[in-house]
Coordinates of C-alpha atoms and ligand atoms in Angstrom, one line a residue:
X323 CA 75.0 145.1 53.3
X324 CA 76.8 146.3 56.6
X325 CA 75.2 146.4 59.6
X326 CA 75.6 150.1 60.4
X327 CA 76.1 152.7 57.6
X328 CA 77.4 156.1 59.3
X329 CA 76.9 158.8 56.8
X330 CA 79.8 161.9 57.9
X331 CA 82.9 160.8 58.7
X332 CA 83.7 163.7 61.0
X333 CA 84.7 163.2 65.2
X334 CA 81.2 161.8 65.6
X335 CA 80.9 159.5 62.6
X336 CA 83.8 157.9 62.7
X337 CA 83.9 157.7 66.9
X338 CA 80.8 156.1 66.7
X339 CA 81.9 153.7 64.0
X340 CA 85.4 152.9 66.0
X341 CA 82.8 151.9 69.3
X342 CA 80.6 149.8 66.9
X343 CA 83.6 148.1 65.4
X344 CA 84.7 147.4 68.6
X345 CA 81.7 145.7 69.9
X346 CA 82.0 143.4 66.8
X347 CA 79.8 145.4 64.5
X348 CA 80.0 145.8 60.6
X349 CA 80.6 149.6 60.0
X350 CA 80.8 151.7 57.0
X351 CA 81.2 155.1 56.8
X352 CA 80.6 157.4 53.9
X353 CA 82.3 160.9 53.8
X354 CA 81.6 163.5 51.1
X355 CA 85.3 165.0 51.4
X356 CA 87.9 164.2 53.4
X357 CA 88.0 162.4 57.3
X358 CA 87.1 164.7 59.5
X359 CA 87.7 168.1 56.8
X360 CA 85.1 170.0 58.4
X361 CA 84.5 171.2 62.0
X362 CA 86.4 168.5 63.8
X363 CA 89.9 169.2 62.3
X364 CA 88.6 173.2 62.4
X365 CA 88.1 172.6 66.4
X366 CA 90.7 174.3 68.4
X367 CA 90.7 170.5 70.2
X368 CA 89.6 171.8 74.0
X369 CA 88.1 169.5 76.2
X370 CA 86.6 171.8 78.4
X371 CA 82.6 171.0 80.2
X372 CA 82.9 173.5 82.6
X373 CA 84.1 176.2 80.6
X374 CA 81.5 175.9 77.8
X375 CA 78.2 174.6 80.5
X376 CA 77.8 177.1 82.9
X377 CA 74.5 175.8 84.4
X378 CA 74.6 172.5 86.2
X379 CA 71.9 170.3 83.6
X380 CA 72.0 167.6 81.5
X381 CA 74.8 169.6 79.1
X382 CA 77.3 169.7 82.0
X383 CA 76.7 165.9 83.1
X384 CA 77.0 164.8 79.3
X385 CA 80.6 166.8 79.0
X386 CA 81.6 165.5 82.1
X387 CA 81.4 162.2 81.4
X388 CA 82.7 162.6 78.0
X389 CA 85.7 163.9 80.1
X390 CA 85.8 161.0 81.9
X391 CA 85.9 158.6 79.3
X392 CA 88.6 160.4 77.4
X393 CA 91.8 158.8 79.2
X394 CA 90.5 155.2 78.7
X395 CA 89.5 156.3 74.6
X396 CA 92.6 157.5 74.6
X397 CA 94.4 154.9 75.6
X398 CA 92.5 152.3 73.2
X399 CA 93.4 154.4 70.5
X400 CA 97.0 154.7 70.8
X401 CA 97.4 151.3 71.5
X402 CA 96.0 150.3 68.6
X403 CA 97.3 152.8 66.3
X404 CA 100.8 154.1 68.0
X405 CA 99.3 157.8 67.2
X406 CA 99.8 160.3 69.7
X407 CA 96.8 162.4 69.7
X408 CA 98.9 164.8 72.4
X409 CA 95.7 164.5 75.1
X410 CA 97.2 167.2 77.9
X411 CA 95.0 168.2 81.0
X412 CA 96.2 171.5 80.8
X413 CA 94.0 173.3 83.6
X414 CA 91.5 175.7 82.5
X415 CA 91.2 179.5 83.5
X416 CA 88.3 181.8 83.2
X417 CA 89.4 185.4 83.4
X418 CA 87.8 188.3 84.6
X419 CA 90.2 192.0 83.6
X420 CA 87.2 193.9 85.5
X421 CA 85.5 193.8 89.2
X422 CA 82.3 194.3 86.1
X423 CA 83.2 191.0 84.3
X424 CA 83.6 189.1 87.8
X425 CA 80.3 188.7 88.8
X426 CA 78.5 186.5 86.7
X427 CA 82.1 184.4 86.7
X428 CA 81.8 184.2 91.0
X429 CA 78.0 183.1 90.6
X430 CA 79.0 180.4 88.1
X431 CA 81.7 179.5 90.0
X432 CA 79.1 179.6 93.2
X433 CA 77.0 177.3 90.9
X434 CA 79.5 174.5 89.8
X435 CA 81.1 174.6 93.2
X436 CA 77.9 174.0 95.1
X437 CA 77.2 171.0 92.9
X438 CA 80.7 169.5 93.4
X439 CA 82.5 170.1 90.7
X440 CA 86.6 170.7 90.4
X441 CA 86.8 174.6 90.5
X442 CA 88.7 177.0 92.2
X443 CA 88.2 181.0 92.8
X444 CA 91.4 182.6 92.1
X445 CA 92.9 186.0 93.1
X446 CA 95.0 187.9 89.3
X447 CA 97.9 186.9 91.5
X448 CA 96.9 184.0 92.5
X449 CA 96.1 183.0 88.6
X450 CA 99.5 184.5 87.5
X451 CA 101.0 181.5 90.0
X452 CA 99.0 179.0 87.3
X453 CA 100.0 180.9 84.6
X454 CA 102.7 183.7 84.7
X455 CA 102.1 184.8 81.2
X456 CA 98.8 186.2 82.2
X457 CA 98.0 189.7 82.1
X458 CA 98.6 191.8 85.5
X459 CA 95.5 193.4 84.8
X460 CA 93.7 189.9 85.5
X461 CA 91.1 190.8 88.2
X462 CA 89.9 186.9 89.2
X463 CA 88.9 184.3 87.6
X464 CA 87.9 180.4 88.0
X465 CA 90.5 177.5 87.6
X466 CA 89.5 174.4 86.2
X467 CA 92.2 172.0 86.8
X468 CA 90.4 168.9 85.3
X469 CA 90.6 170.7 82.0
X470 CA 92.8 170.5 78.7
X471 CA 92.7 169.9 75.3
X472 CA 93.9 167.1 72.7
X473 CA 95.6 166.9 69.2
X474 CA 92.3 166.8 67.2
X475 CA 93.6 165.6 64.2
X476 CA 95.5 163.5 65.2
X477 CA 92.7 162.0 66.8
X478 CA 91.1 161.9 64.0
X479 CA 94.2 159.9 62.2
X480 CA 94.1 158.0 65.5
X481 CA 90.2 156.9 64.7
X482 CA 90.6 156.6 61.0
X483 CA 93.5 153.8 61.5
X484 CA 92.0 152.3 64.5
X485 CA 88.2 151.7 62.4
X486 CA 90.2 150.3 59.7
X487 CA 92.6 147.7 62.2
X488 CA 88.7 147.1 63.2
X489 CA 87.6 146.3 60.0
X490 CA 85.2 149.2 58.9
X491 CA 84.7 150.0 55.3
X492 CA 85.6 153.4 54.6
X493 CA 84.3 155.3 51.6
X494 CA 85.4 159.4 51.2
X495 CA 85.0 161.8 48.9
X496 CA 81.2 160.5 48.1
X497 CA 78.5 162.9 48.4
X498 CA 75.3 161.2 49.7
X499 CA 72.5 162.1 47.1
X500 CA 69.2 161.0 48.9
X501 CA 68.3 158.1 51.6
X502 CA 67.6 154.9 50.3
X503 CA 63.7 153.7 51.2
X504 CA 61.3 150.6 51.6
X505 CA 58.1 151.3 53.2
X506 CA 58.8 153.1 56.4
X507 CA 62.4 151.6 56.5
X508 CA 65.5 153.5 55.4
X509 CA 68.2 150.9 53.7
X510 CA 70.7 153.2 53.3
X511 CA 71.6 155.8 50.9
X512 CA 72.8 156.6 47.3
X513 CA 75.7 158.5 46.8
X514 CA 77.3 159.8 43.9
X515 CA 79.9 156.5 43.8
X516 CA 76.7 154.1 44.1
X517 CA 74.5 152.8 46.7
X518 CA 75.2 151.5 50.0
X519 CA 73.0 149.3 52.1
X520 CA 73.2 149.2 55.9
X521 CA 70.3 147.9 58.5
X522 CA 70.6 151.0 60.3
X523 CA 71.5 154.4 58.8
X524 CA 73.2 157.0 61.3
X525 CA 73.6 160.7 60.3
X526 CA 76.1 162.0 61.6
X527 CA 76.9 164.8 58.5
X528 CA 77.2 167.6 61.4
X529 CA 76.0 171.5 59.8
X530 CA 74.7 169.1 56.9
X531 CA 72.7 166.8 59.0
X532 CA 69.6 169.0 59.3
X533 CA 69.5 168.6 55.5
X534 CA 69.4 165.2 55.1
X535 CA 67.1 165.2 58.0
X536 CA 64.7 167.1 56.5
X537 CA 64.8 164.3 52.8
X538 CA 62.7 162.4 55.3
X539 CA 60.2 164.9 56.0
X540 CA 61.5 165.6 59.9
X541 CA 62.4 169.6 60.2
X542 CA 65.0 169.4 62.7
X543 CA 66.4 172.3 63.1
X544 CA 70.4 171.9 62.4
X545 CA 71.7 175.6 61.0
X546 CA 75.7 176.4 60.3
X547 CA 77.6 178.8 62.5
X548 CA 80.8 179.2 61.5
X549 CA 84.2 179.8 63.8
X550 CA 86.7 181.7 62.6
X551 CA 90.1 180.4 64.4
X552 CA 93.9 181.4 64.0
X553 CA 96.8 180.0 65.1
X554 CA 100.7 181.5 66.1
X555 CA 103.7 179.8 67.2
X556 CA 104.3 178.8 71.0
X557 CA 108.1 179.5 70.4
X558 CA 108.9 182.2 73.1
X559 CA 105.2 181.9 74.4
X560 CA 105.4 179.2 76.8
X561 CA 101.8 179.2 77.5
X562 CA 100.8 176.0 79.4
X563 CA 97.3 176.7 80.6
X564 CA 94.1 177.3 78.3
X565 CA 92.9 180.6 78.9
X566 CA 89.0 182.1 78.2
X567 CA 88.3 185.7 78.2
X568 CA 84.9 186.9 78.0
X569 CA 85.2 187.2 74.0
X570 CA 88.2 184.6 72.8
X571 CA 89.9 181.8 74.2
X572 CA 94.1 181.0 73.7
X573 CA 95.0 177.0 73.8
X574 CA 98.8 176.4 73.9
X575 CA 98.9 173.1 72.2
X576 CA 101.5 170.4 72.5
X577 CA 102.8 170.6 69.3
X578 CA 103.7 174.2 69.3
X579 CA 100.9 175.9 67.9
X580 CA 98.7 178.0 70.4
X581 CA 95.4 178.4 68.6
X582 CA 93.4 181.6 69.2
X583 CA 89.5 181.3 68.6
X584 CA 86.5 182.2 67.9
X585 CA 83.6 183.6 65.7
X586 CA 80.2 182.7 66.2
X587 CA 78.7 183.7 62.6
X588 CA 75.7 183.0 61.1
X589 CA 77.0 183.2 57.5
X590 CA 75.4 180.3 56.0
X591 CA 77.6 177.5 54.3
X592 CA 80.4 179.9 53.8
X593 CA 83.8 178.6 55.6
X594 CA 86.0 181.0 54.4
X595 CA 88.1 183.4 57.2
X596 CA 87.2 187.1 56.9
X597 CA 89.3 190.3 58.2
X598 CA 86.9 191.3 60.6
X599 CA 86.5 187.9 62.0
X600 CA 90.4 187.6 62.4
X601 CA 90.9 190.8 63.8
X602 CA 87.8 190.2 66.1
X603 CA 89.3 187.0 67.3
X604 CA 92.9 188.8 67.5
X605 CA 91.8 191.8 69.8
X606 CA 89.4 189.2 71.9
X607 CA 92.5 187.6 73.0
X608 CA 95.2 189.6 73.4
X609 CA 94.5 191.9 76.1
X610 CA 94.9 188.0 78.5
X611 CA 98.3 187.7 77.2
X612 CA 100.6 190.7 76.5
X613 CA 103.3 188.2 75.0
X614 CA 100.8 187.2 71.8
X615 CA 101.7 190.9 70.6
X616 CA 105.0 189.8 69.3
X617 CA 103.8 186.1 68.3
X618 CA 104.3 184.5 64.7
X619 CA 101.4 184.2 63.1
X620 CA 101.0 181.1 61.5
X621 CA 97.4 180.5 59.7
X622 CA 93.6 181.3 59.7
X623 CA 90.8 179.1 59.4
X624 CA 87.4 178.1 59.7
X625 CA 84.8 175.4 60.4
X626 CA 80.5 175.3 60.4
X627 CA 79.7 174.4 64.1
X628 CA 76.5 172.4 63.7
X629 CA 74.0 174.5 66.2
X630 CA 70.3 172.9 67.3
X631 CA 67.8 174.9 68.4
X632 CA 67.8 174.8 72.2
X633 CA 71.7 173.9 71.9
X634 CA 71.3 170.4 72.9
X635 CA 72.9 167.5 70.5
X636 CA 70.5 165.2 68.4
X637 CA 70.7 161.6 69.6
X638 CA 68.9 159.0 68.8
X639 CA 66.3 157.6 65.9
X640 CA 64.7 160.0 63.4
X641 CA 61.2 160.1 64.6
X642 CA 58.7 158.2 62.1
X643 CA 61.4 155.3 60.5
X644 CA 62.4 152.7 61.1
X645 CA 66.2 152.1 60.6
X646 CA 67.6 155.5 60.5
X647 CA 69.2 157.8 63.9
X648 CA 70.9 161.3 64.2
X649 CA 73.8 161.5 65.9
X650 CA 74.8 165.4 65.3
X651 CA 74.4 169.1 66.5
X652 CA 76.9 169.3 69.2
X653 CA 77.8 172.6 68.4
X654 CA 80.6 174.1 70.0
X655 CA 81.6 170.6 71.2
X656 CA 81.8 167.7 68.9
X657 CA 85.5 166.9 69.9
X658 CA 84.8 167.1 73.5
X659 CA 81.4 165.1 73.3
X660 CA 82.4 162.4 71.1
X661 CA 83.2 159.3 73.7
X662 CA 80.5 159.6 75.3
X663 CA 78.3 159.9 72.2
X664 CA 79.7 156.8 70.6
X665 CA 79.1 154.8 74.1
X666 CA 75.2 156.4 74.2
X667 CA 74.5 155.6 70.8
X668 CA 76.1 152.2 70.4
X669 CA 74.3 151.3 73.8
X670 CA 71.0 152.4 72.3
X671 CA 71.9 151.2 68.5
X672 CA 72.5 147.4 70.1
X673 CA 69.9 147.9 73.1
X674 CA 66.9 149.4 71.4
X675 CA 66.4 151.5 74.5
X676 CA 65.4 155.0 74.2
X677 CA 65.1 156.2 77.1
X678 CA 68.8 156.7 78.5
X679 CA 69.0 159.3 75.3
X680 CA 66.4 161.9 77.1
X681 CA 66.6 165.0 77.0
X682 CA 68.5 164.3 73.4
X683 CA 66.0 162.6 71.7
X684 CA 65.6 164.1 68.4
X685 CA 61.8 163.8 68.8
X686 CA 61.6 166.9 71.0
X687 CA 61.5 168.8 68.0
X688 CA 58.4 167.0 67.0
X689 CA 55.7 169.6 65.5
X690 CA 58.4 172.0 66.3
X691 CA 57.8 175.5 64.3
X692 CA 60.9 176.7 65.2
X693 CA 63.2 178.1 62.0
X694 CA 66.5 176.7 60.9
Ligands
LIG955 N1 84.8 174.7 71.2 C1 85.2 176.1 70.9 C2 84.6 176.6 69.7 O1 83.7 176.0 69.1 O2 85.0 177.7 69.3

């Protein structure tokens, strides 16, 4: 009997069990293949609110603080583990190659200036000063300077090691068969290695959450889209900033990869890379930098982003039990939002309180029709 069983040992599982650990809490995690073998080592790693939440909201406010909390989670972790998880605020451009494609970019950047936030309107030229290997066909664009990215799996080596220095139990390659119940209470769950028992069960299974969800008769709707991402060399390509285009983005990481994503497919539970989805990804992101023409290709992969509804994560208890939360469907951005999930949910997993989880509270979808 553990105090917290985390079922998924993805970026949010096993963030979440690192925060518990560290507030003195006994943690287990089951995973049903290997730490973090799904979307959070598929995740091109970019830590990047601004980019990914055009509308000031409750999205934008949760990524910023995420981004916030990142140099301080970062810093606990290496010193804990020695790991370098390569965190590099690389500065963020948005890039418009048309007068066209400039507009909606100027009223976001109108939007997110106006509410204070770290953005500049750049000039092609002006851009090409950030980042000389973009394209001289660059029109304008928005700079993000706060921005970057992070080694994301070494972060996940980095969270693996530091839950075990903590003390966590951690179980892979056990497949979680149904949710252990008494009464209105869930205990914990049986898995194909045996049963495990926690006072509180969180599940936090990513593209597979909605299923497990749904064993306790709550239809949340948690559907699989999949990213198809590739990666080249940096050698020659001394990229340093992470550039968007309206249909790809290029992040030079720091340990000479520049990965090149992505897909958004609704193709079910299948993870495998397809032609088209390469050479979609491929001709989305060259036209921003000429030099990725004659760039070594290095590998192709994919991931299952775990997408809600209304594109809002899940957090908080599974309405109608006791003794069971989500923590899950942070789509696009599970490595950016997992600080500041860990913090929210340990706060409410030792507090009790609800309320500082609106508007992520999974009961919105209560009596919710909408398909999965
Ligand atoms: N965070 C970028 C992606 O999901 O492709």
């Amino acid at each position: 009997m553990t105090d917290f069983l985390l079922v998924g040992g993805g970026i949010i599982g096993l963030g979440l069990a690192y925060e518990l650990s560290r507030r003195g809490m006994t943690v287990t995690v089951v995973e049903q293949g290997e730490w973090g073998g799904q979307a959070s080592s598929a995740a091109a790693g970019m830590l990047a609110p601004l980019k990914e939440f055009s509308q000031p909201g409750p999205m934008l406010e949760l990524g910023m603080k995420s981004l916030e909390l990142y140099p301080d989670w970062v810093e606990q972790l290496e010193a804990i583990t020695g790991i370098d998880v390569q965190a590099c605020k690389s500065g963020l451009l948005t890039v418009a190659l048309t007068e066209e494609e400039a507009i909606p970019l100027q009223e976001k950047y109108k939007r997110q200036k106006a509410s204070g936030y770290a953005v500049q309107w750049m000039t092609g030229q002006e851009m090409r000063r950030v980042e000389p290997l973009l394209t001289e066909e660059a029109k304008a664009g928005i700079y993000s300077p706060e921005e970057g990215h992070i080694n994301n799996r070494m972060l996940l080596n980095a969270l693996v090691a530091a839950c075990r220095r903590l003390g966590a139990t951690l179980v892979s390659g056990s497949v979680v068969t149904k949710m252990a119940i008494e009464g209105s209470q869930v205990v914990g769950v049986e898995t194909t290695t045996g049963p495990l028992r926690a006072a509180h069960t969180v599940i936090a299974s990513g593209a597979w959450a909605g299923i497990m969800v749904d064993w306790l008769g709550f239809s949340v709707p948690v559907r699989p889209v999949r990213g198809q991402v590739a990666s080249v060399s940096s050698s020659g390509i001394p990229l340093r900033t992470v550039i968007f285009g309206t249909s790809g983005y290029i992040t030079p990481k720091l340990d000479g990869k520049i990965v090149l994503g992505a897909t958004e497919d609704d193709a079910g539970f299948q993870r495998h890379v397809t032609l088209s989805g390469l050479s979609r990804v491929l001709d989305g992101v060259m036209p921003y930098v000429p030099a990725l023409h004659s760039a070594a290709f290095q590998q192709a992969w994919a991931g299952l982003r775990p997408a809600t509804a209304d594109s809002m994560p899940l957090l908080g208890p599974v309405p109608g039990w006791q003794g069971v939360s989500i923590a899950g469907g942070h789509f696009r951005n599970g490595i950016l939002l997992s600080p500041v999930t860990a913090k929210v949910m340990a706060d409410y997993l030792e507090s009790g309180r609800e309320e500082p989880l609106q508007p992520f509270l999974p009961s919105r979808f209560l009596g919710s029709t909408m398909s999965k």
